[in-house]
C-alpha positions as CSV (number, residue, x, y, z in Angstrom):
1,X,0.2,-0.2,-0.4
2,X,1.8,3.3,-0.8
3,X,1.0,6.4,1.7
4,X,1.4,10.4,1.2
5,X,5.4,10.4,2.8
6,X,6.0,7.8,-0.1
7,X,3.9,10.1,-3.1
8,X,5.9,13.4,-1.9
9,X,10.2,12.1,-1.6
10,X,10.0,12.7,-4.9
11,X,9.7,15.8,-4.8
12,X,11.9,17.0,-2.5
13,X,14.0,15.0,-4.9
14,X,13.1,17.5,-7.8
15,X,14.2,20.2,-6.7
16,X,17.7,19.7,-6.9
17,X,19.5,22.9,-8.6
18,X,22.6,22.7,-10.6
19,X,26.2,24.5,-9.7
20,X,26.7,26.4,-12.0
21,X,30.6,26.9,-13.4
22,X,32.0,29.0,-15.4
23,X,33.8,27.8,-19.2
24,X,36.1,29.6,-20.6
25,X,34.8,31.6,-23.4
26,X,31.5,32.4,-21.0
27,X,29.8,35.3,-18.3
28,X,32.4,35.7,-15.2
29,X,29.9,36.7,-13.5
30,X,27.0,33.9,-14.3
31,X,28.5,32.4,-16.7
32,X,26.0,33.2,-19.8
33,X,27.3,32.7,-22.8
34,X,25.5,35.4,-24.5
35,X,26.4,37.5,-26.5
36,X,29.7,38.6,-24.4
37,X,32.2,40.7,-25.1
38,X,35.3,41.6,-22.9
39,X,34.2,44.6,-19.8
40,X,35.7,46.1,-18.1
41,X,38.7,44.1,-19.3
42,X,36.7,40.5,-18.9
43,X,34.3,38.3,-20.6
44,X,30.9,39.8,-19.5
45,X,27.1,38.7,-21.0
46,X,24.9,41.0,-22.4
47,X,22.8,41.1,-19.4
48,X,25.0,41.7,-17.0
49,X,26.5,44.6,-19.5
50,X,22.9,46.3,-19.1
51,X,23.0,45.8,-15.0
52,X,26.5,48.1,-14.6
53,X,25.2,50.3,-17.2
54,X,22.8,51.0,-15.1
55,X,25.2,51.2,-11.9
56,X,27.7,53.4,-13.8
57,X,24.5,56.0,-14.8
58,X,23.6,56.6,-11.4
59,X,27.5,56.9,-10.2
60,X,27.9,59.1,-12.7
61,X,24.5,60.9,-12.4
62,X,25.7,61.3,-8.1
63,X,29.4,62.6,-9.5
64,X,28.0,65.6,-11.9
65,X,26.0,66.3,-9.0
66,X,27.7,66.6,-5.4
67,X,25.0,63.9,-4.2
68,X,25.8,61.3,-1.9
69,X,26.9,58.5,-3.4
70,X,24.1,54.9,-4.2
71,X,23.7,52.9,-2.3
72,X,21.4,50.9,0.3
73,X,19.5,54.2,1.1
74,X,16.8,55.1,-1.5
75,X,16.2,59.1,0.5
76,X,16.9,61.2,-2.0
77,X,16.1,65.6,-2.7
78,X,13.8,64.6,-6.1
79,X,11.9,62.5,-7.8
80,X,15.0,62.7,-10.7
81,X,17.7,61.3,-8.3
82,X,15.6,58.8,-6.5
83,X,15.2,57.0,-10.1
84,X,18.1,56.9,-10.3
85,X,18.8,55.1,-7.4
86,X,15.6,52.9,-7.4
87,X,17.6,51.8,-10.4
88,X,21.0,51.3,-9.6
89,X,19.6,49.2,-6.4
90,X,17.4,46.8,-8.8
91,X,20.2,46.2,-11.3
92,X,22.8,45.4,-8.4
93,X,20.0,42.8,-7.0
94,X,19.4,41.5,-10.7
95,X,23.3,41.4,-10.6
96,X,23.6,39.9,-6.9
97,X,20.8,37.1,-8.0
98,X,21.8,34.9,-11.5
99,X,26.3,35.7,-9.7
100,X,28.1,32.6,-9.7
101,X,28.0,30.7,-6.2
102,X,32.4,29.8,-7.5
103,X,34.0,32.8,-9.6
104,X,36.8,31.4,-11.8
105,X,40.1,31.7,-10.9
106,X,41.8,35.2,-13.1
107,X,44.4,33.3,-14.1
108,X,42.1,30.7,-16.1
109,X,39.8,34.1,-16.8
110,X,42.7,36.1,-18.5
111,X,44.5,32.6,-19.7
112,X,41.2,32.4,-22.3
113,X,41.5,35.8,-23.0
114,X,44.8,35.7,-24.8
115,X,43.3,34.2,-28.2
116,X,40.9,36.9,-28.1
117,X,43.5,39.7,-27.8
118,X,45.6,38.9,-30.0
119,X,43.2,38.4,-32.8
120,X,42.2,41.9,-32.1
121,X,45.5,43.0,-32.1
122,X,46.7,42.0,-35.4
123,X,43.6,43.2,-36.8
124,X,43.4,46.6,-35.5
125,X,47.9,45.8,-36.2
126,X,46.8,45.6,-40.2
127,X,44.0,47.6,-40.7
128,X,46.7,51.5,-39.3
129,X,48.7,49.6,-41.8
130,X,46.9,49.9,-44.8
131,X,45.7,53.7,-43.9
132,X,49.2,54.4,-43.0
133,X,50.6,53.9,-46.9
134,X,48.7,55.6,-48.9
135,X,48.8,54.2,-52.8
136,X,51.2,56.4,-55.5
137,X,48.0,57.8,-56.6
138,X,46.3,58.5,-53.8
139,X,49.3,60.5,-53.3
140,X,50.0,62.4,-56.8
141,X,46.0,63.7,-57.1
142,X,47.2,65.1,-53.8
143,X,49.3,67.1,-54.7
144,X,49.0,68.0,-58.8
145,X,46.1,69.8,-57.3
146,X,45.3,73.5,-55.1
147,X,45.1,74.3,-51.5
148,X,42.3,74.4,-49.8
149,X,41.5,76.3,-47.4
150,X,41.4,74.1,-44.7
151,X,37.9,74.1,-42.8
152,X,37.6,75.2,-38.6
153,X,36.4,72.8,-36.6
154,X,33.2,71.9,-35.3
155,X,33.3,72.3,-31.6
156,X,33.9,69.4,-29.3
157,X,30.9,69.0,-27.3
158,X,32.2,67.8,-23.7
159,X,28.6,66.4,-22.3
160,X,29.5,67.4,-19.4
161,X,27.2,69.5,-17.3
162,X,23.6,70.7,-18.6
163,X,24.0,74.2,-17.2
164,X,19.5,74.7,-18.2
165,X,19.2,71.9,-16.1
166,X,20.9,72.5,-13.2
167,X,19.0,75.3,-12.5
168,X,15.7,73.6,-13.1
169,X,17.2,71.7,-10.3
170,X,18.9,74.5,-8.5
171,X,15.1,76.4,-8.6
172,X,13.9,72.7,-7.4
173,X,15.7,72.3,-4.0
174,X,15.3,76.5,-3.1
175,X,11.3,75.3,-3.4
176,X,11.9,72.6,-0.5
177,X,14.0,74.9,1.1
178,X,11.5,77.2,1.2
179,X,9.3,74.7,2.6
180,X,11.4,73.2,5.1
181,X,11.8,76.4,6.4
182,X,8.7,76.8,7.4
183,X,8.3,73.6,9.2
184,X,10.9,74.0,11.1
185,X,9.7,77.3,11.4
186,X,6.6,75.5,12.7
187,X,7.9,73.4,15.5
188,X,10.8,76.3,17.2
189,X,8.8,76.6,19.3
190,X,7.1,73.3,20.1
191,X,9.0,71.4,22.9
192,X,9.0,67.3,23.9
193,X,10.9,64.1,22.4
194,X,8.6,64.5,18.8
195,X,9.3,68.1,18.4
196,X,13.1,67.5,18.9
197,X,13.4,64.9,16.5
198,X,11.8,67.1,14.1
199,X,13.8,69.8,13.8
200,X,16.7,67.4,13.8
201,X,15.5,65.9,10.3
202,X,14.7,68.6,9.1
203,X,17.6,70.0,10.1
204,X,20.0,67.5,8.6
205,X,17.4,68.0,5.0
206,X,18.2,71.9,5.1
207,X,21.7,70.6,5.0
208,X,21.6,68.3,2.6
209,X,19.7,70.2,0.2
210,X,22.8,73.6,0.8
211,X,25.4,70.7,0.2
212,X,23.3,70.1,-2.8
213,X,22.8,73.3,-4.1
214,X,26.3,74.4,-3.9
215,X,27.6,72.1,-6.0
216,X,25.1,73.0,-7.6
217,X,26.6,76.6,-7.8
218,X,30.1,75.1,-9.3
219,X,29.2,73.1,-11.8
220,X,27.0,75.4,-13.6
221,X,30.4,77.9,-12.7
222,X,32.2,75.2,-14.6
223,X,30.5,74.9,-17.6
224,X,30.0,78.2,-17.7
225,X,33.4,78.7,-17.3
226,X,33.1,81.8,-15.1
């Protein structure tokens, strides 16, 4: 006679998961082989590179405006900063979920990359040699043609800081600062633990906004060349 315990045993055995291991040519982080390319001197798949790009974009945003680095908390001064912090946290969580249980030996990874690096170097050297040796016909035609006036070089776009965006963020922070000052005035005469805690929290928020405004002003002056 078959009882319930006998029926449940195969179900428990079926839940055993296979441990993923790295193999040459696979992503060094998760072991996937989908669109693997060299990223930060190591092979990474398309999924990992996408998550890393989200984290890098959040770090760039925080550094550009002198904001607190990304971390465990999502506390932000505005909606845009919050979105960057949230996206970075979700990307980091996704990377941690797919990470290999055992990371590969760096020496094995470097050994697997050598053939690809050699092929890339050889291809680059060949294309450089072709472009550095123009044909005699090209040289003769260029020498016989009359000199043309040099064109003005196109201005280089730095793309570092958008002055208009800085001003928009600064105005939004000034509005927040006014609201905080109004709340501080309301709790200034209140006593008790709750009031003191509220004042302390508001003062911390005010200090953060003032630091951010100072960083925005510095970025604006740098962008305008003043």
